[in-house]
Short mmCIF file of C-alpha atoms in Angstrom, two decimals:
data_model
loop_
_atom_site.label_atom_id
_atom_site.label_comp_id
_atom_site.label_asym_id
_atom_site.label_seq_id
_atom_site.Cartn_x
_atom_site.Cartn_y
_atom_site.Cartn_z
CA UNK A 1 81.81 -25.08 -59.64
CA UNK A 2 83.75 -21.79 -59.91
CA UNK A 3 79.36 -20.85 -61.25
CA UNK A 4 77.79 -22.10 -58.16
CA UNK A 5 80.23 -20.35 -55.32
CA UNK A 6 79.99 -17.16 -57.30
CA UNK A 7 76.41 -17.38 -56.84
CA UNK A 8 76.92 -18.25 -52.96
CA UNK A 9 78.75 -15.67 -52.08
CA UNK A 10 76.29 -13.30 -54.46
CA UNK A 11 73.36 -14.48 -52.48
CA UNK A 12 75.25 -13.48 -48.78
CA UNK A 13 76.11 -10.72 -49.74
CA UNK A 14 72.95 -9.35 -51.18
CA UNK A 15 71.40 -11.19 -47.86
CA UNK A 16 73.93 -8.68 -45.43
CA UNK A 17 73.12 -5.60 -47.67
CA UNK A 18 69.35 -6.26 -46.97
CA UNK A 19 69.41 -6.36 -43.68
CA UNK A 20 71.57 -3.77 -42.71
CA UNK A 21 69.53 -1.80 -45.26
CA UNK A 22 65.90 -2.53 -43.34
CA UNK A 23 68.22 -3.04 -39.64
CA UNK A 24 67.46 -6.80 -39.32
CA UNK A 25 69.40 -7.68 -36.60
CA UNK A 26 72.28 -10.35 -37.60
CA UNK A 27 71.00 -13.88 -35.67
CA UNK A 28 71.34 -16.90 -37.89
CA UNK A 29 67.40 -17.37 -38.36
CA UNK A 30 67.80 -13.54 -39.27
CA UNK A 31 70.35 -14.15 -42.03
CA UNK A 32 68.57 -18.13 -43.13
CA UNK A 33 65.25 -16.01 -44.04
CA UNK A 34 67.41 -13.29 -46.00
CA UNK A 35 69.86 -15.82 -47.46
CA UNK A 36 66.10 -17.86 -48.68
CA UNK A 37 64.36 -14.48 -49.98
CA UNK A 38 67.43 -13.53 -52.53
CA UNK A 39 68.35 -17.54 -53.32
CA UNK A 40 64.47 -17.06 -54.96
CA UNK A 41 63.80 -21.21 -53.23
CA UNK A 42 60.74 -20.29 -51.28
CA UNK A 43 58.33 -18.55 -53.29
CA UNK A 44 55.79 -18.11 -50.15
CA UNK A 45 58.26 -16.65 -48.35
CA UNK A 46 59.20 -14.32 -51.17
CA UNK A 47 55.73 -13.42 -52.13
CA UNK A 48 55.45 -12.37 -47.58
CA UNK A 49 58.60 -10.58 -47.69
CA UNK A 50 57.30 -8.30 -50.97
CA UNK A 51 53.75 -8.07 -49.61
CA UNK A 52 55.30 -6.24 -46.35
CA UNK A 53 57.67 -4.07 -47.92
CA UNK A 54 54.66 -2.85 -50.71
CA UNK A 55 52.47 -1.96 -47.93
CA UNK A 56 55.25 0.07 -46.54
CA UNK A 57 55.80 -2.14 -43.43
CA UNK A 58 58.62 -2.78 -40.87
CA UNK A 59 60.52 -6.02 -41.96
CA UNK A 60 61.15 -5.88 -37.79
CA UNK A 61 62.02 -9.25 -35.93
CA UNK A 62 58.60 -10.53 -35.14
CA UNK A 63 57.74 -10.54 -38.76
CA UNK A 64 61.40 -12.28 -39.72
CA UNK A 65 60.86 -14.31 -36.62
CA UNK A 66 57.14 -15.55 -37.96
CA UNK A 67 59.19 -16.15 -41.62
CA UNK A 68 61.46 -18.04 -39.69
CA UNK A 69 59.16 -20.25 -37.49
CA UNK A 70 57.12 -20.93 -40.90
CA UNK A 71 59.16 -21.80 -43.61
CA UNK A 72 62.86 -22.03 -41.95
CA UNK A 73 61.84 -23.42 -38.19
CA UNK A 74 62.78 -27.41 -39.42
CA UNK A 75 66.10 -25.88 -39.64
CA UNK A 76 67.41 -29.48 -41.24
CA UNK A 77 66.21 -27.68 -44.01
CA UNK A 78 68.81 -24.92 -43.92
CA UNK A 79 71.53 -26.90 -43.34
CA UNK A 80 70.71 -28.86 -46.72
CA UNK A 81 69.77 -26.14 -48.76
CA UNK A 82 71.83 -23.35 -47.14
CA UNK A 83 74.82 -24.55 -44.93
CA UNK A 84 75.70 -27.83 -46.80
CA UNK A 85 75.53 -26.11 -50.49
CA UNK A 86 77.71 -23.34 -49.54
CA UNK A 87 79.64 -25.60 -48.13
CA UNK A 88 80.90 -28.28 -50.69
CA UNK A 89 81.09 -25.31 -52.16
CA UNK A 90 83.84 -23.06 -50.07
CA UNK A 91 85.43 -27.08 -49.88
CA UNK A 92 85.93 -28.33 -53.70
CA UNK A 93 87.19 -24.49 -54.58
CA UNK A 94 89.89 -23.86 -51.37
CA UNK A 95 90.84 -27.82 -53.20
CA UNK A 96 91.10 -26.25 -57.09
CA UNK A 97 93.15 -23.52 -55.42
CA UNK A 98 95.59 -25.50 -53.10
CA UNK A 99 95.81 -27.78 -56.94
CA UNK A 100 96.87 -24.40 -58.40
CA UNK A 101 99.34 -23.63 -56.02
CA UNK A 102 100.72 -26.82 -55.94
CA UNK A 103 101.10 -26.48 -59.13
CA UNK A 104 102.28 -22.75 -59.62
CA UNK A 105 105.40 -23.83 -56.85
CA UNK A 106 106.64 -27.23 -59.03
CA UNK A 107 106.64 -24.61 -61.78
CA UNK A 108 108.74 -21.85 -59.66
CA UNK A 109 111.75 -24.99 -58.57
CA UNK A 110 111.76 -25.54 -62.62
CA UNK A 111 112.22 -21.94 -63.29
CA UNK A 112 114.51 -21.39 -61.06
CA UNK A 113 116.63 -23.87 -62.10
CA UNK A 114 116.47 -22.73 -65.60
CA UNK A 115 117.08 -19.92 -64.33
CA UNK A 116 120.14 -20.82 -62.94
CA UNK A 117 121.06 -22.85 -65.22
CA UNK A 118 120.97 -19.86 -68.21
CA UNK A 119 123.17 -17.33 -65.66
CA UNK A 120 125.44 -20.30 -65.58
CA UNK A 121 126.05 -20.21 -69.88
CA UNK A 122 126.23 -16.74 -70.36
CA UNK A 123 123.27 -16.95 -72.81
CA UNK A 124 121.12 -13.99 -74.33
CA UNK A 125 119.74 -11.57 -71.68
CA UNK A 126 116.39 -11.32 -73.20
CA UNK A 127 115.79 -15.28 -72.22
CA UNK A 128 117.20 -14.60 -68.62
CA UNK A 129 114.59 -11.82 -68.28
CA UNK A 130 111.68 -13.77 -69.95
CA UNK A 131 112.54 -16.74 -67.52
CA UNK A 132 112.56 -14.21 -64.49
CA UNK A 133 109.00 -12.36 -65.67
CA UNK A 134 107.75 -15.74 -65.73
CA UNK A 135 109.15 -16.63 -62.00
CA UNK A 136 107.17 -12.86 -60.87
CA UNK A 137 104.57 -13.87 -62.53
CA UNK A 138 103.74 -17.18 -61.46
CA UNK A 139 105.05 -15.44 -57.65
CA UNK A 140 102.26 -12.72 -57.62
CA UNK A 141 99.45 -15.84 -58.64
CA UNK A 142 100.71 -18.16 -56.36
CA UNK A 143 100.45 -15.13 -53.40
CA UNK A 144 97.07 -14.29 -54.38
CA UNK A 145 95.64 -18.14 -54.67
CA UNK A 146 97.41 -18.12 -51.54
CA UNK A 147 95.48 -14.90 -50.12
CA UNK A 148 92.29 -16.52 -51.55
CA UNK A 149 92.66 -19.45 -50.10
CA UNK A 150 93.48 -17.98 -46.79
CA UNK A 151 89.86 -15.98 -46.94
CA UNK A 152 88.19 -18.87 -47.81
CA UNK A 153 88.61 -20.90 -45.53
CA UNK A 154 88.06 -18.51 -42.75
CA UNK A 155 84.71 -18.58 -44.55
CA UNK A 156 84.78 -22.31 -44.49
CA UNK A 157 85.32 -21.95 -40.63
CA UNK A 158 82.46 -19.70 -40.02
CA UNK A 159 80.76 -21.73 -42.05
CA UNK A 160 81.55 -24.98 -39.91
CA UNK A 161 80.35 -22.49 -36.63
CA UNK A 162 76.79 -21.35 -37.81
CA UNK A 163 75.97 -25.37 -38.43
CA UNK A 164 76.98 -26.11 -34.75
CA UNK A 165 75.29 -23.14 -34.07
CA UNK A 166 72.21 -23.84 -35.81
CA UNK A 167 72.45 -27.45 -34.36
CA UNK A 168 72.81 -25.78 -30.64
CA UNK A 169 69.37 -23.63 -31.48
CA UNK A 170 67.89 -26.93 -33.17
CA UNK A 171 68.42 -28.31 -29.64
CA UNK A 172 68.04 -25.30 -27.87
CA UNK A 173 64.50 -25.03 -29.37
CA UNK A 174 63.23 -28.75 -28.51
CA UNK A 175 63.82 -27.47 -24.67
CA UNK A 176 61.65 -26.05 -22.22
CA UNK A 177 63.90 -23.03 -20.61
CA UNK A 178 62.08 -22.82 -17.36
CA UNK A 179 62.50 -26.88 -16.21
CA UNK A 180 65.29 -28.78 -18.45
CA UNK A 181 62.38 -31.39 -20.24
CA UNK A 182 61.37 -31.20 -23.55
CA UNK A 183 58.41 -28.82 -25.05
CA UNK A 184 55.98 -30.33 -27.20
CA UNK A 185 57.92 -29.40 -30.13
CA UNK A 186 60.88 -32.54 -28.53
CA UNK A 187 58.42 -34.67 -27.51
CA UNK A 188 56.61 -34.99 -31.24
CA UNK A 189 60.34 -35.55 -31.98
CA UNK A 190 61.64 -38.07 -29.94
CA UNK A 191 57.76 -40.11 -30.38
CA UNK A 192 59.06 -40.50 -34.36
CA UNK A 193 61.91 -43.00 -32.60
CA UNK A 194 58.82 -44.88 -30.86
CA UNK A 195 56.84 -47.57 -33.04
CA UNK A 196 53.48 -47.56 -31.86
CA UNK A 197 53.24 -51.38 -32.39
CA UNK A 198 55.21 -51.61 -28.67
CA UNK A 199 53.56 -51.31 -25.25
CA UNK A 200 53.53 -47.84 -23.89
CA UNK A 201 52.30 -45.57 -21.86
CA UNK A 202 51.70 -41.91 -20.40
CA UNK A 203 50.82 -40.03 -17.51
CA UNK A 204 49.40 -36.87 -17.60
CA UNK A 205 50.33 -34.74 -14.41
CA UNK A 206 48.92 -31.29 -13.54
CA UNK A 207 49.45 -28.85 -10.94
CA UNK A 208 46.19 -28.72 -8.14
CA UNK A 209 45.81 -25.25 -8.12
CA UNK A 210 48.43 -24.01 -8.89
CA UNK A 211 46.73 -20.54 -9.83
CA UNK A 212 46.02 -20.23 -6.27
CA UNK A 213 49.85 -20.02 -5.28
CA UNK A 214 50.57 -17.91 -8.38
CA UNK A 215 47.73 -15.25 -7.02
CA UNK A 216 49.10 -15.63 -3.38
CA UNK A 217 52.40 -15.27 -3.83
CA UNK A 218 53.45 -13.87 -7.36
CA UNK A 219 54.90 -16.15 -10.24
CA UNK A 220 58.54 -16.26 -9.12
CA UNK A 221 57.11 -18.94 -6.20
CA UNK A 222 54.71 -20.54 -8.89
CA UNK A 223 57.82 -21.11 -11.22
CA UNK A 224 59.81 -22.39 -8.34
CA UNK A 225 57.02 -24.70 -8.20
CA UNK A 226 56.88 -25.92 -11.90
CA UNK A 227 60.46 -26.91 -11.34
CA UNK A 228 60.95 -28.73 -8.16
CA UNK A 229 57.99 -30.91 -9.54
CA UNK A 230 59.82 -31.45 -13.25
CA UNK A 231 62.83 -32.60 -10.45
CA UNK A 232 61.26 -34.70 -9.11
CA UNK A 233 59.80 -36.11 -12.76
CA UNK A 234 62.73 -36.69 -14.14
CA UNK A 235 64.12 -38.39 -11.03
CA UNK A 236 61.88 -41.31 -11.24
CA UNK A 237 62.12 -41.49 -15.05
CA UNK A 238 64.51 -43.64 -16.94
CA UNK A 239 66.84 -42.38 -19.80
CA UNK A 240 64.41 -44.13 -22.12
CA UNK A 241 61.06 -42.07 -20.74
CA UNK A 242 60.00 -38.85 -22.93
CA UNK A 243 59.20 -36.27 -19.47
CA UNK A 244 58.35 -32.83 -21.09
CA UNK A 245 56.30 -29.94 -19.92
CA UNK A 246 52.92 -29.43 -21.90
CA UNK A 247 52.18 -26.17 -21.29
CA UNK A 248 51.64 -23.98 -18.30
CA UNK A 249 51.69 -26.57 -14.60
CA UNK A 250 50.85 -29.94 -16.78
CA UNK A 251 53.38 -32.42 -18.04
CA UNK A 252 53.37 -35.03 -20.13
CA UNK A 253 55.93 -38.36 -19.36
CA UNK A 254 55.43 -41.26 -22.52
CA UNK A 255 56.70 -44.47 -20.61
CA UNK A 256 58.61 -46.09 -23.35
CA UNK A 257 57.46 -50.37 -23.45
CA UNK A 258 56.42 -49.80 -19.98
CA UNK A 259 52.69 -51.24 -19.26
CA UNK A 260 49.60 -49.14 -17.12
CA UNK A 261 50.65 -51.28 -14.31
CA UNK A 262 54.20 -50.34 -14.16
CA UNK A 263 53.09 -46.67 -15.42
CA UNK A 264 50.55 -46.52 -12.46
CA UNK A 265 53.25 -47.23 -9.94
CA UNK A 266 55.88 -44.74 -11.09
CA UNK A 267 52.43 -42.57 -11.38
CA UNK A 268 52.02 -42.83 -7.52
CA UNK A 269 55.84 -42.71 -6.33
CA UNK A 270 55.57 -39.48 -7.62
CA UNK A 271 52.64 -38.45 -6.32
CA UNK A 272 53.65 -39.09 -3.22
CA UNK A 273 57.03 -37.23 -3.71
CA UNK A 274 55.43 -34.32 -4.61
CA UNK A 275 53.68 -33.99 -1.66
CA UNK A 276 56.05 -34.62 0.33
CA UNK A 277 57.59 -30.78 -0.88
CA UNK A 278 57.72 -27.84 1.77
CA UNK A 279 58.04 -24.68 0.64
CA UNK A 280 58.52 -21.27 2.15
CA UNK A 281 58.56 -18.05 0.45
CA UNK A 282 61.94 -16.56 1.65
CA UNK A 283 60.59 -12.50 1.65
CA UNK A 284 57.81 -13.12 4.15
CA UNK A 285 58.96 -16.99 5.86
CA UNK A 286 55.44 -18.13 4.81
CA UNK A 287 55.22 -21.60 4.20
CA UNK A 288 52.94 -22.78 1.04
CA UNK A 289 50.46 -24.69 1.19
CA UNK A 290 51.17 -28.39 0.34
CA UNK A 291 51.99 -29.22 -3.14
CA UNK A 292 50.13 -31.55 -4.54
CA UNK A 293 49.17 -33.28 -8.13
CA UNK A 294 46.90 -35.22 -10.02
CA UNK A 295 47.60 -38.18 -12.41
CA UNK A 296 46.26 -40.06 -15.31
CA UNK A 297 47.07 -42.92 -17.08
CA UNK A 298 46.89 -44.43 -19.46
CA UNK A 299 48.37 -47.52 -22.17
CA UNK A 300 48.36 -47.38 -26.37
CA UNK A 301 47.04 -50.46 -26.88
CA UNK A 302 46.36 -51.82 -30.77
CA UNK A 303 45.29 -50.20 -33.79
CA UNK A 304 45.77 -45.90 -31.36
CA UNK A 305 47.65 -43.24 -32.16
CA UNK A 306 49.47 -41.28 -29.61
CA UNK A 307 47.18 -38.18 -29.81
CA UNK A 308 44.46 -40.87 -28.76
CA UNK A 309 47.11 -41.83 -26.03
CA UNK A 310 47.48 -38.80 -24.48
CA UNK A 311 43.75 -37.85 -25.24
CA UNK A 312 43.17 -40.73 -22.76
CA UNK A 313 45.59 -40.01 -19.85
CA UNK A 314 43.83 -36.86 -19.94
CA UNK A 315 40.36 -37.92 -19.44
CA UNK A 316 42.08 -39.77 -16.55
CA UNK A 317 43.34 -36.62 -15.56
CA UNK A 318 40.24 -35.17 -15.04
CA UNK A 319 38.84 -37.91 -13.20
CA UNK A 320 41.29 -37.81 -11.36
CA UNK A 321 40.85 -33.60 -10.38
CA UNK A 322 36.76 -34.38 -10.00
CA UNK A 323 37.15 -37.48 -7.87
CA UNK A 324 39.12 -34.75 -5.20
CA UNK A 325 42.62 -34.25 -6.66
CA UNK A 326 46.33 -35.26 -5.68
CA UNK A 327 45.76 -38.76 -6.22
CA UNK A 328 46.27 -41.32 -9.60
CA UNK A 329 43.72 -42.53 -12.63
CA UNK A 330 43.76 -45.51 -14.87
CA UNK A 331 42.50 -44.89 -18.23
CA UNK A 332 39.09 -47.09 -17.94
CA UNK A 333 39.58 -50.13 -20.68
CA UNK A 334 36.77 -49.33 -22.81
CA UNK A 335 38.44 -45.03 -23.61
CA UNK A 336 37.86 -44.51 -27.21
CA UNK A 337 41.01 -46.07 -29.01
#
């Protein structure tokens, strides 16, 4: 047990020195890469770092972030392979130290009684000297153990904090920062909880002529339009549904356990609510042209994958675009499954 703790501390120290040597920013994801490098658990990661070093290229943030995304972006692996084992080792070592401190305190108590008795009996001084020596030695050992326990408790608390931050980072990695909706990765994770055997529907929503908004009024206004559209989408879906900013001005909504007929009704409500938006650019007091969306609607059928469902809804979206925009179109029944 002590060996595993010592090894974990050694790897942690090597990772810290490595980051200092190469001026790597001390953030959790960078530390995770450095720790994995010295723990020698991922040969592919080690090979890439060694290759970068041998070619005398810098270990900059872009390179380290790329390694994190490639090998460690599944943050559950970091928790399972780094933080959890390290935390367990700390807790085990702390328990051992606590037992040693308790035992030492019990021995000190008995020796104090013996020293007092010896003093009362006026026995030979050497025996009292031995007792006093033992008391001092065990007292010093107990104090050292208590000091080490304090430091280890601090380390344990830091591991707990890192795990909390990791969980926060894990959740943040699933959210689109502009809209607060899920991003693609978040969508993929949510879909794993849904059964393909049930009835589900999907909306693919695209803001009409969005490029013109960006070109005419700037990206800040474009971002505001995206945020307002996302807000309306969130207001119309249920907690069981999965609203996603799929990229740029495109959104996807997975309607859990809902038919295409229900999905089409919801799509119309979303479309009409967005069409009612009236936006004014504050700096020039210029009213923006009407904001509209086109929506494709599809339903999950037997033996269909999520990718096929989204593709069917996407085809329906293109039909809506080609039919004049600002409308909802249902995927045809004979769309390829």
